[in-house]
CSV table of C-alpha atoms in Angstrom, one decimal:
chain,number,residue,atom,x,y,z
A,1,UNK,CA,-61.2,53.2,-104.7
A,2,UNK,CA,-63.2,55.5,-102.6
A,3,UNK,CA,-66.2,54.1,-100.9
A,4,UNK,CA,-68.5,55.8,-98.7
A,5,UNK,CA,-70.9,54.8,-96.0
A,6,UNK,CA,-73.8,57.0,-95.2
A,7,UNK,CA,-76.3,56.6,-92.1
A,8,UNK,CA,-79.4,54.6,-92.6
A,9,UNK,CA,-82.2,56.9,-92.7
A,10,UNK,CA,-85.5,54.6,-93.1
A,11,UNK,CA,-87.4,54.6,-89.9
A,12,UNK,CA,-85.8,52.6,-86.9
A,13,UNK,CA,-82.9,51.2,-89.2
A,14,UNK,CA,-79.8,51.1,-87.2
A,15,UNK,CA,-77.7,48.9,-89.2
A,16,UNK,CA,-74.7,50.4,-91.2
A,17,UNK,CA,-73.1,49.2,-94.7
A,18,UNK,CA,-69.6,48.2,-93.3
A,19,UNK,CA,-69.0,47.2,-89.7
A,20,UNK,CA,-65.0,48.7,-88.7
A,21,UNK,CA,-64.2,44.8,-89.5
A,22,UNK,CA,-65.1,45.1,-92.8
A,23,UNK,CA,-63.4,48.4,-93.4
A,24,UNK,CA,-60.4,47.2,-92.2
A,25,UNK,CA,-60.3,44.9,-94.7
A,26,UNK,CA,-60.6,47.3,-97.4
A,27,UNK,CA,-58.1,49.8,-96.3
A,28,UNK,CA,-55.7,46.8,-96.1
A,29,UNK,CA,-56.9,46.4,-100.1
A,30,UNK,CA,-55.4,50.3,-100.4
A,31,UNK,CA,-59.0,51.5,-100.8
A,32,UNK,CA,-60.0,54.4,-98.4
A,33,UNK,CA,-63.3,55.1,-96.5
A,34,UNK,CA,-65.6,57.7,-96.0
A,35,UNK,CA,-68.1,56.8,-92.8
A,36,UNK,CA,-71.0,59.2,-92.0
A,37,UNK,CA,-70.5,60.8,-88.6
A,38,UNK,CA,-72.6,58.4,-86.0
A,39,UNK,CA,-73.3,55.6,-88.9
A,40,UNK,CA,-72.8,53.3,-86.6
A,41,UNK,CA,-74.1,54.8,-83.1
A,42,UNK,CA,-77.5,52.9,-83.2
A,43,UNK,CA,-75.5,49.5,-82.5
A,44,UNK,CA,-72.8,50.6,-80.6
A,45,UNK,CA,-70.2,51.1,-83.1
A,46,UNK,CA,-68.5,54.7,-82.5
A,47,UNK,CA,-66.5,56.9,-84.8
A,48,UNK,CA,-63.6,56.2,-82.4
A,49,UNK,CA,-64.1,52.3,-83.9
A,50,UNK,CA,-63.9,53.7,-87.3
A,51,UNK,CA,-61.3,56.3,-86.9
A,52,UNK,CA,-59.1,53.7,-85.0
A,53,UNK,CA,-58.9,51.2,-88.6
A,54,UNK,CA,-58.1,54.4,-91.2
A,55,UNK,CA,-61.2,55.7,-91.8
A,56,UNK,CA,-62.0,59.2,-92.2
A,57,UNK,CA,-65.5,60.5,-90.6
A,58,UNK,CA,-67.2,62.9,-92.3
A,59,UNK,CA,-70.3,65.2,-91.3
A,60,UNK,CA,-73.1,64.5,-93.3
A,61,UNK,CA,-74.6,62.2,-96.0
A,62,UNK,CA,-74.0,64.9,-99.2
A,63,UNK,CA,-70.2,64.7,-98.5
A,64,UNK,CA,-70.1,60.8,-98.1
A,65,UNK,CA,-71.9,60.5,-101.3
A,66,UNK,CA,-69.7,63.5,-103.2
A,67,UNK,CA,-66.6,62.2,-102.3
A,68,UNK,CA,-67.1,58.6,-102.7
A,69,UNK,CA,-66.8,56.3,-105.8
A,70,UNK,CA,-68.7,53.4,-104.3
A,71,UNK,CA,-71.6,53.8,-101.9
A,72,UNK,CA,-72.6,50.5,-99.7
A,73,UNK,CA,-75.8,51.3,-97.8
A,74,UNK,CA,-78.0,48.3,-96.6
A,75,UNK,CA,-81.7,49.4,-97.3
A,76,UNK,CA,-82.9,50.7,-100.3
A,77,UNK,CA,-82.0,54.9,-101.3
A,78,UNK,CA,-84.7,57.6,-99.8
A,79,UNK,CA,-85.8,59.9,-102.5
A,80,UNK,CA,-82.9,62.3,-100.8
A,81,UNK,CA,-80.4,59.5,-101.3
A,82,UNK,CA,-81.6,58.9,-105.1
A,83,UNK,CA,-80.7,63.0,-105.7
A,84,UNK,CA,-76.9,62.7,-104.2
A,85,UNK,CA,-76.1,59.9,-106.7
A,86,UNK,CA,-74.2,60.7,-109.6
A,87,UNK,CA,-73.5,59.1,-113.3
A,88,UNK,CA,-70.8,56.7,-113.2
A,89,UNK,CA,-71.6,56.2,-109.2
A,90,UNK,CA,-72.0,52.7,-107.8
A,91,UNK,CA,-74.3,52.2,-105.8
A,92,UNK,CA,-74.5,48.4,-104.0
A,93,UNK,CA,-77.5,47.7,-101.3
A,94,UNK,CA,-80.6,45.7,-100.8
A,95,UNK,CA,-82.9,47.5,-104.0
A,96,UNK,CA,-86.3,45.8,-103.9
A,97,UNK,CA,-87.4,47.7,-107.5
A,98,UNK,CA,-89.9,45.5,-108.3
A,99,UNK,CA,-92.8,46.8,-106.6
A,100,UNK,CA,-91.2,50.8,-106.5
A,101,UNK,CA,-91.4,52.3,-109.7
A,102,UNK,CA,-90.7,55.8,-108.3
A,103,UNK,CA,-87.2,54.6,-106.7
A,104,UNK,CA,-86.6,52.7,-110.1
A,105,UNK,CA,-87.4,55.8,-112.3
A,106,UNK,CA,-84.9,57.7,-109.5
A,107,UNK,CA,-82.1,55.7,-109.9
A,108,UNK,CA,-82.4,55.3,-113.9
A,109,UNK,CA,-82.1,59.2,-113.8
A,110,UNK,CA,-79.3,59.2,-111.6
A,111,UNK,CA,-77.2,57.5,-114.2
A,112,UNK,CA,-75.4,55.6,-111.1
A,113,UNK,CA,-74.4,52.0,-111.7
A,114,UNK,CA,-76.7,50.1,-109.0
A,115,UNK,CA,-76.3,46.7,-107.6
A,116,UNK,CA,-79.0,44.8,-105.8
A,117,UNK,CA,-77.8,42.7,-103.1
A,118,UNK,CA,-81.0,40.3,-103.0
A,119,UNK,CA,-80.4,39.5,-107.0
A,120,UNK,CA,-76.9,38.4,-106.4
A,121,UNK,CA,-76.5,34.6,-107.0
A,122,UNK,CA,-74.2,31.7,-106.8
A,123,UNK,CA,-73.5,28.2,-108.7
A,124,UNK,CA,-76.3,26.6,-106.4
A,125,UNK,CA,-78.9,29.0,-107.7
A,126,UNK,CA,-79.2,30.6,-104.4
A,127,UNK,CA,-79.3,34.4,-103.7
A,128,UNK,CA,-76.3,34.5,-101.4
A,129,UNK,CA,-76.8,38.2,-100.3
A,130,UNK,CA,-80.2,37.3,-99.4
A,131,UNK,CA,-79.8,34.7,-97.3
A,132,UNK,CA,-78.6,36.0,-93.6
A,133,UNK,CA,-81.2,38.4,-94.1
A,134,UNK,CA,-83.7,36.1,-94.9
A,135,UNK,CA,-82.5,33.6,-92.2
A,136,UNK,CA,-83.0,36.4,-89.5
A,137,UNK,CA,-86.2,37.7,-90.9
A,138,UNK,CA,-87.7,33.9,-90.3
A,139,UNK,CA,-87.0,33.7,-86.6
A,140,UNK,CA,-88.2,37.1,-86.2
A,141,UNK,CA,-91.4,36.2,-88.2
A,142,UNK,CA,-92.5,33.7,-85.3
A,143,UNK,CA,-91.4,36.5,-82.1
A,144,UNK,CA,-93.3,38.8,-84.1
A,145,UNK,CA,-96.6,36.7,-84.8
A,146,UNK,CA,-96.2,35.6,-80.7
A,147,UNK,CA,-96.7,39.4,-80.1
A,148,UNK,CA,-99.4,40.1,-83.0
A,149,UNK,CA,-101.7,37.3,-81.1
A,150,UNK,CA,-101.2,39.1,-77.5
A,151,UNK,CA,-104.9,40.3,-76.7
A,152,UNK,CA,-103.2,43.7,-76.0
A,153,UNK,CA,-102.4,43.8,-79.5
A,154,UNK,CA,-105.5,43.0,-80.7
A,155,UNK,CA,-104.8,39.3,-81.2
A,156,UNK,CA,-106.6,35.8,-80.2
A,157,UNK,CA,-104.9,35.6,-77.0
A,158,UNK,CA,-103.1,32.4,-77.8
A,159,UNK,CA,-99.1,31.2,-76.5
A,160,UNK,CA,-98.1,29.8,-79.7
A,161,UNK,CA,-96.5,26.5,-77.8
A,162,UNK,CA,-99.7,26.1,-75.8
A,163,UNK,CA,-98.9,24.8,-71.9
A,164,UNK,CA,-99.7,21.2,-70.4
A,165,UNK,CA,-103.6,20.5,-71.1
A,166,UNK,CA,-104.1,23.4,-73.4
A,167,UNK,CA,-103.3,22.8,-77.6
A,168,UNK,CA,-100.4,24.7,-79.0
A,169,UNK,CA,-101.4,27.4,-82.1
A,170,UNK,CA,-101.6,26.2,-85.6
A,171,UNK,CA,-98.8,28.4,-87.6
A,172,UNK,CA,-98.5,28.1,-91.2
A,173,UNK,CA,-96.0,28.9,-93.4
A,174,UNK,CA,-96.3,30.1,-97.0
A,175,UNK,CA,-92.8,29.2,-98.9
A,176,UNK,CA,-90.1,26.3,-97.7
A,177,UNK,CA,-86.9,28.6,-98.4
A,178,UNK,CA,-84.9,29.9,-96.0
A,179,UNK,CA,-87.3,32.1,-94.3
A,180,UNK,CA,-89.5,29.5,-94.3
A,181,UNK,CA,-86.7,27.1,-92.8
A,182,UNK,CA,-86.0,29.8,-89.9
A,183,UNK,CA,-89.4,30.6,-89.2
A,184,UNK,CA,-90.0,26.7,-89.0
A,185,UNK,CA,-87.2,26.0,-86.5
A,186,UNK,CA,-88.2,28.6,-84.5
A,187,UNK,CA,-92.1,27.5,-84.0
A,188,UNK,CA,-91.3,24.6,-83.3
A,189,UNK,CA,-88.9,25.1,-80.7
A,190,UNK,CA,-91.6,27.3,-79.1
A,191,UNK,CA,-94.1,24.0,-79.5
A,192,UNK,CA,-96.5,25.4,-82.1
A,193,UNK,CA,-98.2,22.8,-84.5
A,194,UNK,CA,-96.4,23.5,-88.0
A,195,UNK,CA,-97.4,23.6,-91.5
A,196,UNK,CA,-95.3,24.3,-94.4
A,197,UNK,CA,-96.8,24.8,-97.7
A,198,UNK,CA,-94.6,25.2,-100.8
A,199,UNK,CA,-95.1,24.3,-104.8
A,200,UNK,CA,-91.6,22.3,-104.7
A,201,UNK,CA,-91.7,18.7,-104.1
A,202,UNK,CA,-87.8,19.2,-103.4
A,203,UNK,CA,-88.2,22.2,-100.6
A,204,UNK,CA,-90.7,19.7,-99.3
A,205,UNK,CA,-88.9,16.5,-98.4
A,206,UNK,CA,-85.9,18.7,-97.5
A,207,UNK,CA,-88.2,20.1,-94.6
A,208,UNK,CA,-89.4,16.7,-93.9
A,209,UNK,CA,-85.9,15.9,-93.5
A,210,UNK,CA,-84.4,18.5,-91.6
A,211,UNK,CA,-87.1,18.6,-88.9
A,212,UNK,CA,-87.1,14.7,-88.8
A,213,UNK,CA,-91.3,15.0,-89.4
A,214,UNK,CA,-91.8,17.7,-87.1
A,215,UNK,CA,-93.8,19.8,-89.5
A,216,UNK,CA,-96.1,18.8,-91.8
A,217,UNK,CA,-95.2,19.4,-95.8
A,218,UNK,CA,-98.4,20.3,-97.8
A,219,UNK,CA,-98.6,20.8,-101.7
A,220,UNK,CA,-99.7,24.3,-102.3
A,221,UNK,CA,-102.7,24.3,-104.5
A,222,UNK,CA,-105.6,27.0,-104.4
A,223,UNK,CA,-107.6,24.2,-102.1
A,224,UNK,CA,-105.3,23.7,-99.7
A,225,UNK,CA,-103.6,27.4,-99.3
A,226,UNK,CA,-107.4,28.2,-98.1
A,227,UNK,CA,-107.9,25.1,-96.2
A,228,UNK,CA,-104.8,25.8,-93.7
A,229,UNK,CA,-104.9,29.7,-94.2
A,230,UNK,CA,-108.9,29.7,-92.4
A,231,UNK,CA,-107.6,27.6,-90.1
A,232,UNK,CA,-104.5,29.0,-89.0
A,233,UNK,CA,-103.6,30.4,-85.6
A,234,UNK,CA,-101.1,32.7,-87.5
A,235,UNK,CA,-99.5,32.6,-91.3
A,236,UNK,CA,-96.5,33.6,-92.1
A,237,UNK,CA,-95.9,34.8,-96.0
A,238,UNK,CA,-92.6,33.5,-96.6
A,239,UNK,CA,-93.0,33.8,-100.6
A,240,UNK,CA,-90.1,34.8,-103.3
A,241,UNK,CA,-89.3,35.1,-106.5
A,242,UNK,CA,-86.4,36.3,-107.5
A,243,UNK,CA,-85.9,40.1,-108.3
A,244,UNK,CA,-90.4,39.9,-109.0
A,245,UNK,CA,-93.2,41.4,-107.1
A,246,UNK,CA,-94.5,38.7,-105.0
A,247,UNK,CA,-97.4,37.2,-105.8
A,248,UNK,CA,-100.8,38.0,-103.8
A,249,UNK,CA,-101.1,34.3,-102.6
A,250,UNK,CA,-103.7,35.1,-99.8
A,251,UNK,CA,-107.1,37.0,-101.0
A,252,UNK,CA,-109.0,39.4,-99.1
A,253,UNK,CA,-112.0,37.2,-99.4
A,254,UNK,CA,-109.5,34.1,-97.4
A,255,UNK,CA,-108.7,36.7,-94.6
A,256,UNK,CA,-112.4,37.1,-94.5
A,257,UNK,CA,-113.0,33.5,-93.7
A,258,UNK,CA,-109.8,33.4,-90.8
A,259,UNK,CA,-110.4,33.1,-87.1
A,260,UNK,CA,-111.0,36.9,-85.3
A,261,UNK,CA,-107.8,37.4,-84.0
A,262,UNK,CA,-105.8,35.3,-86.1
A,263,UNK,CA,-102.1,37.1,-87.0
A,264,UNK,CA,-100.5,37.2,-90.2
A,265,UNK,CA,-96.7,37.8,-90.7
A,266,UNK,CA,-95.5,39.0,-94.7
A,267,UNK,CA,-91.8,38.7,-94.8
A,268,UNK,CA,-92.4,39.5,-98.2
A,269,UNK,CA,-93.4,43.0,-98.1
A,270,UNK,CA,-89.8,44.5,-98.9
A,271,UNK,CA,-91.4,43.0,-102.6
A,272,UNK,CA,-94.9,43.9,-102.2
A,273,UNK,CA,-96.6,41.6,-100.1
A,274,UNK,CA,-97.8,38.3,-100.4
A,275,UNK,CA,-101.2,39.2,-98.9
A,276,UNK,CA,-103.7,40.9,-100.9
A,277,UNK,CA,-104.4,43.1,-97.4
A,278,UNK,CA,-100.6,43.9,-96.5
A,279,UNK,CA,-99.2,47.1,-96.8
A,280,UNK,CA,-95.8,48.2,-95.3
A,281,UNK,CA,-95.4,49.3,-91.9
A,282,UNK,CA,-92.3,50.7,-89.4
A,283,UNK,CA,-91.0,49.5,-86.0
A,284,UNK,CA,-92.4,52.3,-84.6
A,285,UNK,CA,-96.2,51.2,-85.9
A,286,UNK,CA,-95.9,47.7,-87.1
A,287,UNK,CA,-99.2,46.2,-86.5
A,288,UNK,CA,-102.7,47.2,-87.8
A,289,UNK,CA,-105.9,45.3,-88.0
A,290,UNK,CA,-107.9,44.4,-90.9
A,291,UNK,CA,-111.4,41.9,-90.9
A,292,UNK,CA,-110.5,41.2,-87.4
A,293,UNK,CA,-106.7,39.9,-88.4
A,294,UNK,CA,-103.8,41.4,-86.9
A,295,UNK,CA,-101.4,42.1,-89.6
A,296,UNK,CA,-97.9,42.8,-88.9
A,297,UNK,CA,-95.9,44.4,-92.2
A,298,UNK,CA,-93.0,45.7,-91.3
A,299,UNK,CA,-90.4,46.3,-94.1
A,300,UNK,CA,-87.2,45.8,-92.6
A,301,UNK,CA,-87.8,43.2,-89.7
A,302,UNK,CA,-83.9,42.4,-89.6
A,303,UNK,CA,-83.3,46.2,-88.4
A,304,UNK,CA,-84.9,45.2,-84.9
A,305,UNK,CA,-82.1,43.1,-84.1
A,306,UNK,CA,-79.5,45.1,-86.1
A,307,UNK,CA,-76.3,44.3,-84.9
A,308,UNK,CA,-76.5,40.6,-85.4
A,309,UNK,CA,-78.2,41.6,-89.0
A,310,UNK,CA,-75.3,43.7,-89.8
A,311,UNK,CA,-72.8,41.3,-88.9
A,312,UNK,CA,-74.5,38.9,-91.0
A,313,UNK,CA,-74.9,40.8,-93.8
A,314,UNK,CA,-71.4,42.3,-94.0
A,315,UNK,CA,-70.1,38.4,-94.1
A,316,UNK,CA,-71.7,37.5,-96.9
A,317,UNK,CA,-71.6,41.3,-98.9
A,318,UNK,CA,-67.4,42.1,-98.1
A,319,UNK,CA,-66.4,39.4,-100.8
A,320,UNK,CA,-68.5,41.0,-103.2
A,321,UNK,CA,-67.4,44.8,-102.4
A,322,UNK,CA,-63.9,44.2,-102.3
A,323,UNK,CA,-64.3,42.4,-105.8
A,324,UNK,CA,-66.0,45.5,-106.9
A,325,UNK,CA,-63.3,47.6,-105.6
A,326,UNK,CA,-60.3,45.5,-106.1
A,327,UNK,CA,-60.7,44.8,-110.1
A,328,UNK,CA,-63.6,47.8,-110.8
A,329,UNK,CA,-67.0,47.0,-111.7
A,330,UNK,CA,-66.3,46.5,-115.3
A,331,UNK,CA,-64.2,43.2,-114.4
A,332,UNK,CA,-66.1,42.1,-111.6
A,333,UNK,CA,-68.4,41.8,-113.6
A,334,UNK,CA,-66.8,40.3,-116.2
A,335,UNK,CA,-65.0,37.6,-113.7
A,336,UNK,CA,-68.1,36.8,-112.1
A,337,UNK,CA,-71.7,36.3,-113.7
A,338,UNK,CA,-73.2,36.2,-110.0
A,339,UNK,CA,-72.2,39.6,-109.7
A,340,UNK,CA,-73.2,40.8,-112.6
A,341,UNK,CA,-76.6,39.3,-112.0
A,342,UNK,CA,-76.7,41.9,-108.9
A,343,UNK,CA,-76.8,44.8,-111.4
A,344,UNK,CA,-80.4,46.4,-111.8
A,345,UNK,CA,-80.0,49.6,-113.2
A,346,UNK,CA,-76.7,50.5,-115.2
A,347,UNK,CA,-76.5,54.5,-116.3
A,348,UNK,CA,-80.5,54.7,-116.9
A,349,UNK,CA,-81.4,51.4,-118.5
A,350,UNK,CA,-82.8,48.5,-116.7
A,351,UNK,CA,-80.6,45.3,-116.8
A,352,UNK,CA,-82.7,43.2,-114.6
A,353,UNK,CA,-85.5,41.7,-116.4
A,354,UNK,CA,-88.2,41.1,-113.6
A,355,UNK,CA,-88.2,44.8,-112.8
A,356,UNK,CA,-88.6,45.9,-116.7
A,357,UNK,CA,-92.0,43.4,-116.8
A,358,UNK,CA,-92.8,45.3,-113.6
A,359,UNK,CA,-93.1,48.2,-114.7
A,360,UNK,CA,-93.8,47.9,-118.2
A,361,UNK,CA,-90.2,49.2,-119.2
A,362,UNK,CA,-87.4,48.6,-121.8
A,363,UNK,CA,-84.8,46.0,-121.0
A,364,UNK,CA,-81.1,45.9,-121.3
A,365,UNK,CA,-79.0,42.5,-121.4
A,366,UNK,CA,-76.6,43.5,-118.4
A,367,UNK,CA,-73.4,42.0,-120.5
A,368,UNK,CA,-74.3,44.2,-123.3
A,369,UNK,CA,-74.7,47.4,-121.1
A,370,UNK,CA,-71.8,47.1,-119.7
């Protein structure tokens, strides 16, 4: 197969679909590989590094995508990227439809077969694509709410961990998963007082075990979301549902009530937010200020640290893309329902079910589609 790798063109994203590793590996499958000249410059992998395995540079992003088969990208298509896909094209990246209808409506009128990583499953009922991701957006959640309460930044002025006489922040977490997991360990190794709040009784006492009672588990009812949200230091939205908008958890009539210079942290915003006040932001401008609370929004947080994201991402995604080019995308998907669970839009119909109720639109059974 011919797959393609175009540069990542959102603002500050430096990571790249296939690290030389990874296409190593698939020219050793037979398949060949188109990189885009300097896809890999922003974390220090040169076209020399791809050259060097068998692949074949090319100079822009409308060749890549002409001459390829298979494109692996890590964020979602710009509207550019939506018009250079083809029928019959796959496409297989991080999608985030749910709250985008006018990407959605792109790629259903692209006729490409697109794959979402973050809908991808496994036996465990666990979104295997999603995790690394999600585990480096947690620890970046609690760096970046340490630099959202700076004073400079229009923040409280508070050191999360506190120093000897002085109380440590409150930092509460919306959501037990992984994010939630990450953002935990990382608060508490920086001596903040934790708070986890999650509907699962399960996600619960597995936090209560893993941090041996270092955070305290709450049941997440209306009451007590508003109880430890006014009260926090800084909240992190660590909320998902899987291939869904998220759901507006935190009011604007809560943020109201929260301590001036209190931070808030929405991992979930690559879904639409989990705070009714969050809108995305960039690297470049990720903070903004609304009612007194710092809000930090930034859409792809793992793109700060990107070459430990990419390298994380391509361990869990190379499986997955050499089934795809290996068998086809016809038998992949017929050999594995985890995969097939990954496909979102197959040659303009929806075949994922929570971005149909999104947006109001017709849905197709993906085994039926394909």
């Amino acid at each position: 197969m011919y797959i393609g790798v175009p540069t990542e063109i959102k603002n500050n994203e430096y990571r790249v679909g296939l690290t030389p590793s990874s296409v190593a590996e698939l020219i050793s499958h037979g398949h060949h590989v188109f990189v885009q000249k300097d896809a890999g410059m922003g974390i220090n992998f040169s076209d020399q590094d791809y050259i060097d395995i068998g692949a074949k540079i090319l100079n822009n992003a409308s060749e890549v995508f002409a001459k390829s088969e298979m494109i692996i990208k890590v964020k979602e298509p710009q509207e550019n990227e939506c018009a250079m896909l083809r029928p019959g094209q796959i496409l297989f990246t991080y999608l985030h439809l749910a709250p985008d209808l006018k990407q959605t409506q792109a790629l259903m009128n692209s006729g490409a077969i697109c794959i979402a990583y973050e809908t991808v499953t496994n036996d465990a009922g666990q979104l295997p694509l999603l995790v690394p991701m999600s585990e480096v957006a947690g620890r970046m959640s609690i760096q970046a709410g340490a630099f959202a309460l700076q004073k400079s930044n229009g923040g409280s002025g508070l050191l999360l961990g506190g120093v000897p006489g002085v109380e440590p922040a409150k930092v509460v977490i919306i959501g037990a998963g992984i994010v939630g997991q990450n953002a935990a360990q990382m608060a508490i190794g920086m001596g903040a007082n934790v708070v986890i709040l999650d509907k699962k009784i399960s996600a619960l006492q597995h936090i209560d075990e893993l941090f041996n009672g270092r955070v305290r588990t709450i049941y997440s009812t209306k009451d007590a979301l508003k109880r430890h949200v006014t009260s926090a230091d800084l909240v992190i939205g660590a909320v998902l549902v899987h291939g869904a908008a998220a759901p507006k958890l935190v009011s604007k009539a809560m943020i109201k009530e929260m301590k001036k210079g209190s931070a808030l942290v929405d991992v979930a915003i690559d879904q639409g937010g989990c705070f009714e006040t969050s809108h995305a932001t960039t690297h470049e401008n990720p903070i903004y200020i609304v009612d007194d609370i710092v809000h930090y929004c930034v859409a792809n947080m793992p793109g700060a640290v990107a070459r430990t994201s990419t390298q994380a991402l391509n361990n869990a995604t190379l499986p997955y893309v050499l089934k795809l080019a290996d068998l086809g995308y016809r038998e992949a998907f017929r050999q594995d329902k985890h995969l097939l669970n990954g496909l979102n839009v197959f040659q303009g119909k929806i075949t994922l079910l929570e971005v149909a109720q999104a947006h109001k639109l017709e849905h197709k059974e993906p085994a039926l589609v394909i």
